[in-house]
Tab-separated table of N, CA, C and O in Angstrom:
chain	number	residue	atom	x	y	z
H	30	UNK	N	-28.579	-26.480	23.454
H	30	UNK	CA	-27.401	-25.657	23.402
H	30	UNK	C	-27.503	-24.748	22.167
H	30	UNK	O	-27.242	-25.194	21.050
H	31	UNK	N	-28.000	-23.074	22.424
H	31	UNK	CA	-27.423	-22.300	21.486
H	31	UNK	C	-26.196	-22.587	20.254
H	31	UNK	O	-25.107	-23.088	20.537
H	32	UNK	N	-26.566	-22.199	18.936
H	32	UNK	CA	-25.411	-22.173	18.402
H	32	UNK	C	-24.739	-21.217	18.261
H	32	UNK	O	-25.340	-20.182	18.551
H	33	UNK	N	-23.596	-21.067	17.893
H	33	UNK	CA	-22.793	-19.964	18.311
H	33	UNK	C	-22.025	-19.607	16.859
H	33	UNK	O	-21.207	-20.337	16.300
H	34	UNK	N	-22.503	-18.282	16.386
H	34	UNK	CA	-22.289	-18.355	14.703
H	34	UNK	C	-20.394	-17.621	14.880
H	34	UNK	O	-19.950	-16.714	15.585
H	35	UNK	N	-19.674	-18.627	13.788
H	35	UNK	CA	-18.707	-18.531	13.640
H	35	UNK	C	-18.145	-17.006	13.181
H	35	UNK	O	-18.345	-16.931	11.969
H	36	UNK	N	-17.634	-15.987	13.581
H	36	UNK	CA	-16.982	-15.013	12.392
H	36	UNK	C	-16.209	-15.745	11.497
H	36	UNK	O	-15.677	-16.804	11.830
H	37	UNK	N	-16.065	-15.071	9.950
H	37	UNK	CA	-15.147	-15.702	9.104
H	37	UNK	C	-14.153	-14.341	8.647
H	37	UNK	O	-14.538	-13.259	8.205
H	38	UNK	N	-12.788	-14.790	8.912
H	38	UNK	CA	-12.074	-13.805	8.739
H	38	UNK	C	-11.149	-14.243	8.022
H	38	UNK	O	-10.849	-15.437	7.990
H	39	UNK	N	-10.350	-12.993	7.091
H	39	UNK	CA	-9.311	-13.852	5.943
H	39	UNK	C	-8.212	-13.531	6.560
H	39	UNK	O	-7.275	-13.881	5.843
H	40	UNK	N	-7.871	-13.086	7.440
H	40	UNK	CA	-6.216	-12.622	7.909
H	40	UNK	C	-6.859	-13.210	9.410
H	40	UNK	O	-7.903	-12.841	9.947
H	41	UNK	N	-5.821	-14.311	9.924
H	41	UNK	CA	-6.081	-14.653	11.199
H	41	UNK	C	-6.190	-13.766	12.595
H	41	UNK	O	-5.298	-13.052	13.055
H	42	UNK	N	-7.544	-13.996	13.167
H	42	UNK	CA	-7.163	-13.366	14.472
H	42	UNK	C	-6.890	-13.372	15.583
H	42	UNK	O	-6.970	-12.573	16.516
H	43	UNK	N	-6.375	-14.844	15.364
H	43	UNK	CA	-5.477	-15.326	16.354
H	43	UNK	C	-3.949	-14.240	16.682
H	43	UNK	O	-3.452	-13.693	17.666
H	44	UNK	N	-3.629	-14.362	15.161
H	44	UNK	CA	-2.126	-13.420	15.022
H	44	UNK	C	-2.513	-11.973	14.864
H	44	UNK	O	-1.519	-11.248	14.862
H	45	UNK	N	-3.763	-11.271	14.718
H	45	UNK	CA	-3.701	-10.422	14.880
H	45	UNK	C	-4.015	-10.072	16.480
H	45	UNK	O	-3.571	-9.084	17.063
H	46	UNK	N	-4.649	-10.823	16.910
H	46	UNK	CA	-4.439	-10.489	18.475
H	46	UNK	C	-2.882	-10.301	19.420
H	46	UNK	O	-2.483	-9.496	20.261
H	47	UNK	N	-2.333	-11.480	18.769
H	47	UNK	CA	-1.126	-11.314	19.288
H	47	UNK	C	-0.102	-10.444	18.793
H	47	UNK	O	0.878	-10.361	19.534
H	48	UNK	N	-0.064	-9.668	17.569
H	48	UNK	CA	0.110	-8.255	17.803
H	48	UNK	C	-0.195	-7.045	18.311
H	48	UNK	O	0.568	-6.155	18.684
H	49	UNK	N	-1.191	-7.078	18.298
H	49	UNK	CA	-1.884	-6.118	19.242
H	49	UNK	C	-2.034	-6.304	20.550
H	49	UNK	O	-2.562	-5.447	21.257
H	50	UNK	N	-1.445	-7.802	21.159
H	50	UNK	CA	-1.319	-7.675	22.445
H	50	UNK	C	0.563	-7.187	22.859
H	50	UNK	O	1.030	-6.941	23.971
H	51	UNK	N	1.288	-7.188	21.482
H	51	UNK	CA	2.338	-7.456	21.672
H	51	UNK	C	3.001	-5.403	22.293
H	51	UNK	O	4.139	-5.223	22.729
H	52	UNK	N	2.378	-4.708	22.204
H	52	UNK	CA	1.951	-3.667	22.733
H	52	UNK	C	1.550	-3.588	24.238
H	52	UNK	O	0.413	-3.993	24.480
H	53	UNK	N	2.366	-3.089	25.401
H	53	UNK	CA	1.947	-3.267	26.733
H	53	UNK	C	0.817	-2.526	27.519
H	53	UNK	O	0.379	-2.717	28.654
H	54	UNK	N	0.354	-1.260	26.173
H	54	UNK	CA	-0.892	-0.717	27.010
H	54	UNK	C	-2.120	-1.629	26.827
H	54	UNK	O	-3.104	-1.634	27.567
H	55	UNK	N	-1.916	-2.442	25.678
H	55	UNK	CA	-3.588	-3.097	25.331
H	55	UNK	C	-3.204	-4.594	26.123
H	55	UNK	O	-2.311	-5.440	26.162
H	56	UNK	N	-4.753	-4.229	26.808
H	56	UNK	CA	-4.405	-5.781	28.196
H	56	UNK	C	-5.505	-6.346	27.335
H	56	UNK	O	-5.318	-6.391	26.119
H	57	UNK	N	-6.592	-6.764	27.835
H	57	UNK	CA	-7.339	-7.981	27.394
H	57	UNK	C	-8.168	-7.262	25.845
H	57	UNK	O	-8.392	-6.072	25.624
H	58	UNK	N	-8.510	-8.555	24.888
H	58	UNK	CA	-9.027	-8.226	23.790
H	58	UNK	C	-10.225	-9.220	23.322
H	58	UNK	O	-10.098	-10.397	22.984
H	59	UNK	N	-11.584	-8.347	23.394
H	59	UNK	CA	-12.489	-8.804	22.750
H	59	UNK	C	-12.628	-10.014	21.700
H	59	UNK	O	-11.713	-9.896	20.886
H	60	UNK	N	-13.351	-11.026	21.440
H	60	UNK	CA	-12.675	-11.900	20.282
H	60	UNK	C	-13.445	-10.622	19.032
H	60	UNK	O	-12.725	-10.045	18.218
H	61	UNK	N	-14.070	-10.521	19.065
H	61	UNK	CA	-14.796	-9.713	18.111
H	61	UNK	C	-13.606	-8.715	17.293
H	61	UNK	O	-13.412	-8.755	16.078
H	62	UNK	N	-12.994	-7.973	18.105
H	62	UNK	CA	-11.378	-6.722	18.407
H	62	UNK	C	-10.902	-7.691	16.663
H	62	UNK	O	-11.221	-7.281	15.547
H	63	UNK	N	-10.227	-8.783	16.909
H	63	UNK	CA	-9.491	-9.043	16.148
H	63	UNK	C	-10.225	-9.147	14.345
H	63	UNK	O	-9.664	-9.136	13.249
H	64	UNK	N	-11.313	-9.219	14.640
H	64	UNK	CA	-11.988	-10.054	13.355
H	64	UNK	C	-12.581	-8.242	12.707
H	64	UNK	O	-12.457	-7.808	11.562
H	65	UNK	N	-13.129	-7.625	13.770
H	65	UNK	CA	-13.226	-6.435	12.629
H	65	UNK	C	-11.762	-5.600	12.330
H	65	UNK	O	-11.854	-4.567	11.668
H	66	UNK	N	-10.322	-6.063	12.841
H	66	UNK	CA	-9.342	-5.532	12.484
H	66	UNK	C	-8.996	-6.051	11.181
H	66	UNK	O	-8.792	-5.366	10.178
H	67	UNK	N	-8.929	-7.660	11.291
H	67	UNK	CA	-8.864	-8.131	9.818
H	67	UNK	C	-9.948	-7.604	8.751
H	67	UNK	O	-9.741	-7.261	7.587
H	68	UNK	N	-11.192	-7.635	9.483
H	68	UNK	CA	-12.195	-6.696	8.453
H	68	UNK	C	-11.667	-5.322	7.579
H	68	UNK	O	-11.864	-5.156	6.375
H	69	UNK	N	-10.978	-4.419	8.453
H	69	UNK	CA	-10.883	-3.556	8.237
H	69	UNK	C	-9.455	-3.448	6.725
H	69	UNK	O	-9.399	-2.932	5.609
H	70	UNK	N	-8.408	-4.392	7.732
H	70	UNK	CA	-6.967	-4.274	6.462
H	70	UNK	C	-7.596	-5.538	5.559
H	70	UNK	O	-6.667	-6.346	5.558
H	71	UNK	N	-8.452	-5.994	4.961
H	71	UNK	CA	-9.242	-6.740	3.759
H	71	UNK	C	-9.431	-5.417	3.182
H	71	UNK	O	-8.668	-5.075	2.278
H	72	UNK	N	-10.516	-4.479	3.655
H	72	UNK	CA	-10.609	-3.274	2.801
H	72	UNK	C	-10.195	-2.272	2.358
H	72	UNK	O	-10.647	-1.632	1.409
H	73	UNK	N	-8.852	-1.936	3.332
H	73	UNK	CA	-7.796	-0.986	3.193
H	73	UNK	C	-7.105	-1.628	2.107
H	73	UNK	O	-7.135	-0.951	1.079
H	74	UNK	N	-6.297	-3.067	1.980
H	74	UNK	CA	-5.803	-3.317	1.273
H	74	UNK	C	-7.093	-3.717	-0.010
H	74	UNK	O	-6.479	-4.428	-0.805
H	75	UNK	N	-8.300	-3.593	-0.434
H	75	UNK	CA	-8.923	-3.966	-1.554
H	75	UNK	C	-8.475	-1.989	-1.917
H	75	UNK	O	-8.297	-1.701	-3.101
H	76	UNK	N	-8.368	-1.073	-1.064
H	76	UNK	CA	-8.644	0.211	-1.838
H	76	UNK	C	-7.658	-0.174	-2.318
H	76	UNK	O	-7.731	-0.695	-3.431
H	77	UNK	N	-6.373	-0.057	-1.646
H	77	UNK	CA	-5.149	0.190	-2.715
H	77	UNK	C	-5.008	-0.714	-4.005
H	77	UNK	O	-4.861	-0.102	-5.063
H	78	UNK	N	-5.033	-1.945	-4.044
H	78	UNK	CA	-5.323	-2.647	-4.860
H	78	UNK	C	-6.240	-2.489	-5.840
H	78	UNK	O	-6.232	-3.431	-6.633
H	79	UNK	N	-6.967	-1.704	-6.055
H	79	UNK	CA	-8.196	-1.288	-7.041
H	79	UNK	C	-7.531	-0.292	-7.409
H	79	UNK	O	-7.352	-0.327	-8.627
H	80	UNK	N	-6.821	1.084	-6.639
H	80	UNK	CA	-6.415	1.742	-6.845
H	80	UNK	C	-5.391	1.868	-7.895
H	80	UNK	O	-5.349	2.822	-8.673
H	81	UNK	N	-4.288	0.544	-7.897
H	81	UNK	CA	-3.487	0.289	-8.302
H	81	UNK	C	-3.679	-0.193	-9.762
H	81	UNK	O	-2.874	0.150	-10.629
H	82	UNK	N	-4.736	-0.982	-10.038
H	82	UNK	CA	-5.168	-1.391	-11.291
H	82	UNK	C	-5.920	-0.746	-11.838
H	82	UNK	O	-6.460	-1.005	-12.914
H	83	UNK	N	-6.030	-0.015	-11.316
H	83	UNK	CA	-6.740	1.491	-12.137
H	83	UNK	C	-5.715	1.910	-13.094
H	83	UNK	O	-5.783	1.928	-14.323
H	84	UNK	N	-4.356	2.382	-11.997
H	84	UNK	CA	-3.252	2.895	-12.784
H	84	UNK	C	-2.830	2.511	-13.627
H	84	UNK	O	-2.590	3.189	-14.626
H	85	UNK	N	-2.564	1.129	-13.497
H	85	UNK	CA	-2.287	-0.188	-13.861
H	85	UNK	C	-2.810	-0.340	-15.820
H	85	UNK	O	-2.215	-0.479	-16.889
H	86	UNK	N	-3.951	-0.232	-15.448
H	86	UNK	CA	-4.816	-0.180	-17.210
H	86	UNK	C	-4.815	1.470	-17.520
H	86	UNK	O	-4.988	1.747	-18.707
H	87	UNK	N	-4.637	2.633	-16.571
H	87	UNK	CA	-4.796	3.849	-17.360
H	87	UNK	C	-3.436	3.953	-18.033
H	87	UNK	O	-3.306	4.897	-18.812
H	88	UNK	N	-2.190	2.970	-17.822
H	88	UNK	CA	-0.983	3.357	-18.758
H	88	UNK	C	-0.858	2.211	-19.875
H	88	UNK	O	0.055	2.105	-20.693
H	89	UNK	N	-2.168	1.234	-19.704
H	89	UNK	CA	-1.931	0.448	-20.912
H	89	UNK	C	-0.918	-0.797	-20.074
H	89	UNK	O	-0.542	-1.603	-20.924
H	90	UNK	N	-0.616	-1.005	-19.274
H	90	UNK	CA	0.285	-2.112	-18.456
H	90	UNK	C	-0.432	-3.233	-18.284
H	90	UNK	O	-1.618	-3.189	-17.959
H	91	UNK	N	0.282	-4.451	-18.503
H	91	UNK	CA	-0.449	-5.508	-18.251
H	91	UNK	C	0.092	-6.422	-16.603
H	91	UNK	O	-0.145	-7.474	-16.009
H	92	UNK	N	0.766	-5.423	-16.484
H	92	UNK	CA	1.450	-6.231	-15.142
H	92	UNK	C	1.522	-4.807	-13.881
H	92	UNK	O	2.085	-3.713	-13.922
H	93	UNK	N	0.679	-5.467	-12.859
H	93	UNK	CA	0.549	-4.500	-11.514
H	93	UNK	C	2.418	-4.319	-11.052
H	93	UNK	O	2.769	-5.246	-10.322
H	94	UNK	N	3.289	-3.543	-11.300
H	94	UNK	CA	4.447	-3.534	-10.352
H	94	UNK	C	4.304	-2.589	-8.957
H	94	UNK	O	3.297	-1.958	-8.637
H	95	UNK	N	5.142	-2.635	-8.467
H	95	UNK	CA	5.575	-1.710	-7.186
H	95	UNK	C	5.459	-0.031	-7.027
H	95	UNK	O	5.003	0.771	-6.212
H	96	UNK	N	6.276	-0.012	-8.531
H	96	UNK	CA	5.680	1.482	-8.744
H	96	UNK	C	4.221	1.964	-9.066
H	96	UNK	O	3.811	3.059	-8.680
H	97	UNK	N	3.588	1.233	-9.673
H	97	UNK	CA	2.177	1.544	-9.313
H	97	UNK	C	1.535	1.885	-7.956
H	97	UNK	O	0.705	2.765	-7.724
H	98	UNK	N	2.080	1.024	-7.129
H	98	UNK	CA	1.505	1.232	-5.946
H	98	UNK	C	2.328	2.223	-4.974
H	98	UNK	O	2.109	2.518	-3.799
H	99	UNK	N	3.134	2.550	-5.670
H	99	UNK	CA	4.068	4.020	-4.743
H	99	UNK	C	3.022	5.015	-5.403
H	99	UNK	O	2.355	5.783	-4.710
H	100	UNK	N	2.947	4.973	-6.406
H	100	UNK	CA	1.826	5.922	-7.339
H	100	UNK	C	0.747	6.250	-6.198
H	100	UNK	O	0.528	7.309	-5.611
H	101	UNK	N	0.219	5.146	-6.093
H	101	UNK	CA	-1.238	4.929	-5.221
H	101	UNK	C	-0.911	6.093	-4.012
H	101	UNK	O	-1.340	7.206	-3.709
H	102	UNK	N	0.220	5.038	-3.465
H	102	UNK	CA	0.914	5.975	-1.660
H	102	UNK	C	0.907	7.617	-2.387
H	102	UNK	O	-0.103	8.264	-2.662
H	103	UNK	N	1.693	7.848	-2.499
H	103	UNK	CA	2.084	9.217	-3.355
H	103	UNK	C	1.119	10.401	-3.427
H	103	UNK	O	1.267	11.523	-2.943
H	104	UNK	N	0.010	9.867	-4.198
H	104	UNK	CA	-0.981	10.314	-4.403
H	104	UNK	C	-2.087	10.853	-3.525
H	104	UNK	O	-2.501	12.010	-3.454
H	105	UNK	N	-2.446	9.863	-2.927
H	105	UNK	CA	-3.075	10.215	-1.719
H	105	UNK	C	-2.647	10.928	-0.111
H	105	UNK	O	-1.677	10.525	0.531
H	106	UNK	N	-3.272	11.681	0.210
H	106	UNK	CA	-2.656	12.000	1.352
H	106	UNK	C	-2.820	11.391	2.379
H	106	UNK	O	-1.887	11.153	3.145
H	107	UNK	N	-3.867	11.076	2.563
H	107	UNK	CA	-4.562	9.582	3.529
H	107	UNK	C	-3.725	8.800	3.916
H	107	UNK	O	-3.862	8.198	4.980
H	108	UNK	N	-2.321	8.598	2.852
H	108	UNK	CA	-1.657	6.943	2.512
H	108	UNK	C	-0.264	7.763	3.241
H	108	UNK	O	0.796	7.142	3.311
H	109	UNK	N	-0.347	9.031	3.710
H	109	UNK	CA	1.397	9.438	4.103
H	109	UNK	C	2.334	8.497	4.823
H	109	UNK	O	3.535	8.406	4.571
H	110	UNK	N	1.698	7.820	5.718
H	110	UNK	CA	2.573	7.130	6.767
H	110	UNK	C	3.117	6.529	5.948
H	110	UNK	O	4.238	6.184	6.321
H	111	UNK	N	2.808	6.150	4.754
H	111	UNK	CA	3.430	4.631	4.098
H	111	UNK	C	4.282	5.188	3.114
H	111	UNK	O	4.882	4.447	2.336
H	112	UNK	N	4.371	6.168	3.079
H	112	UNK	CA	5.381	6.741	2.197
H	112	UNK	C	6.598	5.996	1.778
H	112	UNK	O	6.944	5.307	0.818
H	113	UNK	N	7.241	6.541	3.208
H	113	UNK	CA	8.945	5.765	3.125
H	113	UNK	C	8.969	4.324	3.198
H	113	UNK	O	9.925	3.904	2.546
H	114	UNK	N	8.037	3.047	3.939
H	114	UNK	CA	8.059	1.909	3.636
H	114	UNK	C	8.122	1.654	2.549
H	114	UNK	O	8.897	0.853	2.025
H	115	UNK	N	7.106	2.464	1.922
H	115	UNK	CA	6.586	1.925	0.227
H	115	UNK	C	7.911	2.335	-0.819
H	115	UNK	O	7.973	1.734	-1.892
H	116	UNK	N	8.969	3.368	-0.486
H	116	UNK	CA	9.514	4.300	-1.153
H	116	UNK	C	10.933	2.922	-0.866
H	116	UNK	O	11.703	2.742	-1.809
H	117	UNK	N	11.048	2.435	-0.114
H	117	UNK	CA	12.183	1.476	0.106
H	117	UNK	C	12.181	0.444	-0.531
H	117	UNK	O	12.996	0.172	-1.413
H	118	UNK	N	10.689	-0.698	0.073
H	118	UNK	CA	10.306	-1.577	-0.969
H	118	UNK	C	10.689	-1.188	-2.525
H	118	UNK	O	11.253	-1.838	-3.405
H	119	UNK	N	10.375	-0.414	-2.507
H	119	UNK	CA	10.374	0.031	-4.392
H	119	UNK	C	11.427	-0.268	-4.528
H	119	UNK	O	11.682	-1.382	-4.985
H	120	UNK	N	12.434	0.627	-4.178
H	120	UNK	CA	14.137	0.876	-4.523
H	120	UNK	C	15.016	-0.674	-4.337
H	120	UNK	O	15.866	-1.113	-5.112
H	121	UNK	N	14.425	-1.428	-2.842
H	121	UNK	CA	14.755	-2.709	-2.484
H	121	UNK	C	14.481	-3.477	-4.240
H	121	UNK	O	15.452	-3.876	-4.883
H	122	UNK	N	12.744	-3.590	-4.910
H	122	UNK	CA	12.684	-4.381	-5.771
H	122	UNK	C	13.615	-4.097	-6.812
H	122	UNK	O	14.181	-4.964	-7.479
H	123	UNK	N	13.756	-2.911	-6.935
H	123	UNK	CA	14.566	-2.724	-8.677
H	123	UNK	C	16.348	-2.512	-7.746
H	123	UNK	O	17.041	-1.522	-7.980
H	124	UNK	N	16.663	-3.282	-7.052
H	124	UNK	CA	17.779	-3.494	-6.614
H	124	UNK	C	18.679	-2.426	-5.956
H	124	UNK	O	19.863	-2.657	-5.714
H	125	UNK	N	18.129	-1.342	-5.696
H	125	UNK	CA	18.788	-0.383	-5.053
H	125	UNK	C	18.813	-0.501	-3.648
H	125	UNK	O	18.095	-1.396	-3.202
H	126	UNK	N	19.360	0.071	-2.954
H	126	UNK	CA	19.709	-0.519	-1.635
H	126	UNK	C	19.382	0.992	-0.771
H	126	UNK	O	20.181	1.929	-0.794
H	127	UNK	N	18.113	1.030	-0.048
H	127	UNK	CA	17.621	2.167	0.344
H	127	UNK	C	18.308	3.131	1.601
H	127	UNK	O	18.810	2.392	2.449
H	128	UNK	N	18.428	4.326	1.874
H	128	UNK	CA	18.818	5.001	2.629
H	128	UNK	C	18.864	4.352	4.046
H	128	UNK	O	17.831	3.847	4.486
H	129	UNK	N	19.907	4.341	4.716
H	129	UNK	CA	19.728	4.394	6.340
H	129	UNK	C	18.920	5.123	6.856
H	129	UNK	O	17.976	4.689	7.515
H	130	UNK	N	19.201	6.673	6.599
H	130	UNK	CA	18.685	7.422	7.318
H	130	UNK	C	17.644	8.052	7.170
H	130	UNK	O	17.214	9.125	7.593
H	131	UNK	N	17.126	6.940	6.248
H	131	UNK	CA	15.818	7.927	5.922
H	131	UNK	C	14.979	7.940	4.344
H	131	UNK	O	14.614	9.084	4.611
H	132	UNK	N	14.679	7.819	3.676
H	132	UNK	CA	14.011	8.564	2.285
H	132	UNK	C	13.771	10.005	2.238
H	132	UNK	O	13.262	10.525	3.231
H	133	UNK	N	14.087	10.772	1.150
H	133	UNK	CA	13.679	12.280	1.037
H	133	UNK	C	13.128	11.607	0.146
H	133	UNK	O	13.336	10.634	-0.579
H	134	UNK	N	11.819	12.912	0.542
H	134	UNK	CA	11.284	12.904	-0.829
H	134	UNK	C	11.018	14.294	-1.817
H	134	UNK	O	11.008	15.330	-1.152
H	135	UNK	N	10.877	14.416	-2.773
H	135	UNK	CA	10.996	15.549	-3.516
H	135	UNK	C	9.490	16.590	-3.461
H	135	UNK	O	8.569	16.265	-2.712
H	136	UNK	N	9.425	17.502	-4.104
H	136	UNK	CA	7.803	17.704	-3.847
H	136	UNK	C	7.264	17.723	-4.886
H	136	UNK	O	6.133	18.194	-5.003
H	137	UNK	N	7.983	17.185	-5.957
H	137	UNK	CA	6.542	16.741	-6.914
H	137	UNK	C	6.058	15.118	-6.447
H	137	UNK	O	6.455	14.320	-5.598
H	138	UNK	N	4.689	15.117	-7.781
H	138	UNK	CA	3.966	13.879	-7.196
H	138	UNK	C	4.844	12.686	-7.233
H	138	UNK	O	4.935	11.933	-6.264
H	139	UNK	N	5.698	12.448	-8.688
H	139	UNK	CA	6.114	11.282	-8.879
H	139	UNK	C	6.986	11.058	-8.433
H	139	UNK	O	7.891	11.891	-8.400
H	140	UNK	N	7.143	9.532	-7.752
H	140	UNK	CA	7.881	9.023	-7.149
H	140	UNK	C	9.473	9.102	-8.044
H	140	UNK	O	9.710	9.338	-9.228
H	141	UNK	N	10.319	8.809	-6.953
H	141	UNK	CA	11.997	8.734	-8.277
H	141	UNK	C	11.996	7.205	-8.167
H	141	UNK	O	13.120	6.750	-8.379
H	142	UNK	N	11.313	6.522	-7.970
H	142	UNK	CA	11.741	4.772	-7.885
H	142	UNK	C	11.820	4.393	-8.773
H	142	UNK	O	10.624	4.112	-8.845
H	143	UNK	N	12.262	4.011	-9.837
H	143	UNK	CA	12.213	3.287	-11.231
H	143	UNK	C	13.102	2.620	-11.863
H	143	UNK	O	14.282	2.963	-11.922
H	144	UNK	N	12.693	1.749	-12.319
H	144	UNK	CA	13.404	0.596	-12.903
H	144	UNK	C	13.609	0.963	-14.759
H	144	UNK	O	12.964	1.810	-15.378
H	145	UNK	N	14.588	0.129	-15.279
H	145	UNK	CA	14.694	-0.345	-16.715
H	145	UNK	C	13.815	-0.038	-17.233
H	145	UNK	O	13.683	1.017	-17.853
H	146	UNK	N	12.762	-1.165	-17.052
H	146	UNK	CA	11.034	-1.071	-17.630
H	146	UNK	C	10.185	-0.139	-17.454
H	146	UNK	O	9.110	-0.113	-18.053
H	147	UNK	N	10.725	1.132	-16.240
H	147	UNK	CA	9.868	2.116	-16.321
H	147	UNK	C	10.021	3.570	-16.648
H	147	UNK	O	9.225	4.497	-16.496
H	148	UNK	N	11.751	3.533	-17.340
H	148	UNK	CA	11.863	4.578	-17.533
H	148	UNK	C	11.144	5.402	-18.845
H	148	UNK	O	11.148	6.633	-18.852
H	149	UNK	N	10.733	4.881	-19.582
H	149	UNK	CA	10.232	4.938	-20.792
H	149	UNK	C	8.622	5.711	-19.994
H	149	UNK	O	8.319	6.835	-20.394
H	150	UNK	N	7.822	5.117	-19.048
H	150	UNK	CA	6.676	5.469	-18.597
H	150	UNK	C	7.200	7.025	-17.732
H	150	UNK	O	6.675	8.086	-18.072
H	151	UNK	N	8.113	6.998	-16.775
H	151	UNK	CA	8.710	8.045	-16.514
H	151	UNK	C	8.979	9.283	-17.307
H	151	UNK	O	8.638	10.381	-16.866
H	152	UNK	N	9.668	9.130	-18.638
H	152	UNK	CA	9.959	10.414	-19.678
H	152	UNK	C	8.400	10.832	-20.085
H	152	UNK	O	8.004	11.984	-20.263
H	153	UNK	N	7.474	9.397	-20.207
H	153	UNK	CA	6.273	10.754	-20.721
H	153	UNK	C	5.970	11.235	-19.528
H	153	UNK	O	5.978	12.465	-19.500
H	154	UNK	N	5.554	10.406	-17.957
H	154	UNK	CA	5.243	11.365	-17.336
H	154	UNK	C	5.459	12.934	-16.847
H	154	UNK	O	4.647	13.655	-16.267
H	155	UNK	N	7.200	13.314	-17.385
H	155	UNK	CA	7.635	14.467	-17.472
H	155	UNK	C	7.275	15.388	-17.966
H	155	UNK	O	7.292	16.584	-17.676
H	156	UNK	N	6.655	14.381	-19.376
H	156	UNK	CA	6.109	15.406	-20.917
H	156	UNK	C	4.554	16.283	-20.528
H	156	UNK	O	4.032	17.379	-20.731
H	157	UNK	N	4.215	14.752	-19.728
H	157	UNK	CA	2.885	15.492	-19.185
H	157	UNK	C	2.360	16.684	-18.353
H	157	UNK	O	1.388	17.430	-18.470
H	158	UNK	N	3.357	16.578	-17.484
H	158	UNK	CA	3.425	17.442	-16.232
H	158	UNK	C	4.294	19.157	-16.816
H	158	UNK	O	4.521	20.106	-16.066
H	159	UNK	N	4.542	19.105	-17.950
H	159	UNK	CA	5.256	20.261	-18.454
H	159	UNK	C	3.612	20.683	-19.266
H	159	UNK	O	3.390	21.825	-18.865
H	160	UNK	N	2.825	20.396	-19.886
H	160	UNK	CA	1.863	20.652	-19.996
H	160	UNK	C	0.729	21.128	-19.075
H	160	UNK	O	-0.277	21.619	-19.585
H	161	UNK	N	0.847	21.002	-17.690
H	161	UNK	CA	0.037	21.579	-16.876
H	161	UNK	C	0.836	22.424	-16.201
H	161	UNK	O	0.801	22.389	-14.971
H	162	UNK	N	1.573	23.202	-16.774
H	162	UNK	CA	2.536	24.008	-15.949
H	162	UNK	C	2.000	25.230	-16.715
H	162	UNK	O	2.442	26.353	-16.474
C-alpha cells in the first residue's frame, strides 16, 4: 500500500472548505482547493504582519496596535477592500462605536482612528506631512 503524504496546513481545511462551500456556485472541492487556500491567507497575513512591524519599530513602538495595521491597509492599494473593516475594528478598539452606514474616508493617507496613546504619534505625523507639501 502506497503512502499517501499528508499536506500540513495551519488554518484548517476542513473549515475552510466549508466556507467556500457555504457559497452555492462552488459544488465539489478538491482536497488540495482548501490547503493551498490556507497556504495562501498564512502569507497574506505574514505580509501584513511584517508590514506592520516595520511600522511598528520605524516609530520607535514597542507594542504592534490596530492603528499600525490601518497604516498597513491605508497605504497600500492592493489592501482597498479592507479598508472599512479595518477602519471599524480600529474605532470598535479605542471604543468608538463605528458608522452604520458606512466609513468615509478622507483623502489623505492617515487614517483618523486614534486613541489617547496615539495622539501624540498623530501631531508629528501632521508636522511631517506639512514638510512635503
Amino acid at each position: 500500500m502506497p503512502y499517501k503524504k499528508r499536506l500540513i496546513a495551519r488554518f484548517p481545511p476542513a473549515r475552510i472548505k466549508k466556507i467556500m462551500q457555504m457559497d452555492d456556485d462552488v459544488g465539489k472541492v478538491s482536497s488540495q482547493v482548501p490547503v493551498m487556500v490556507s497556504r495562501a491567507l498564512e502569507r497574506f497575513l505574514e505580509y501584513i504582519m511584517l508590514s506592520s512591524a516595520e511600522i511598528t519599530t520605524s516609530k520607535d513602538a514597542k507594542t504592534l496596535t490596530s492603528q499600525h495595521i490601518l497604516q498597513v491597509i491605508t497605504n497600500d492599494p492592493r489592501l482597498n477592500f479592507l479598508k472599512e473593516a479595518a477602519l471599524k475594528s480600529c474605532q470598535m478598539a479605542n471604543g468608538n462605536q463605528p458608522n452604520e452606514a458606512g466609513a468615509s474616508f478622507s483623502s489623505k493617507k492617515e487614517p483618523k482612528c486614534t486613541s489617547r496613546e496615539n495622539t501624540k504619534q498623530s501631531e508629528e505625523n501632521d508636522d511631517e506631512s506639512e514638510d512635503y507639501e
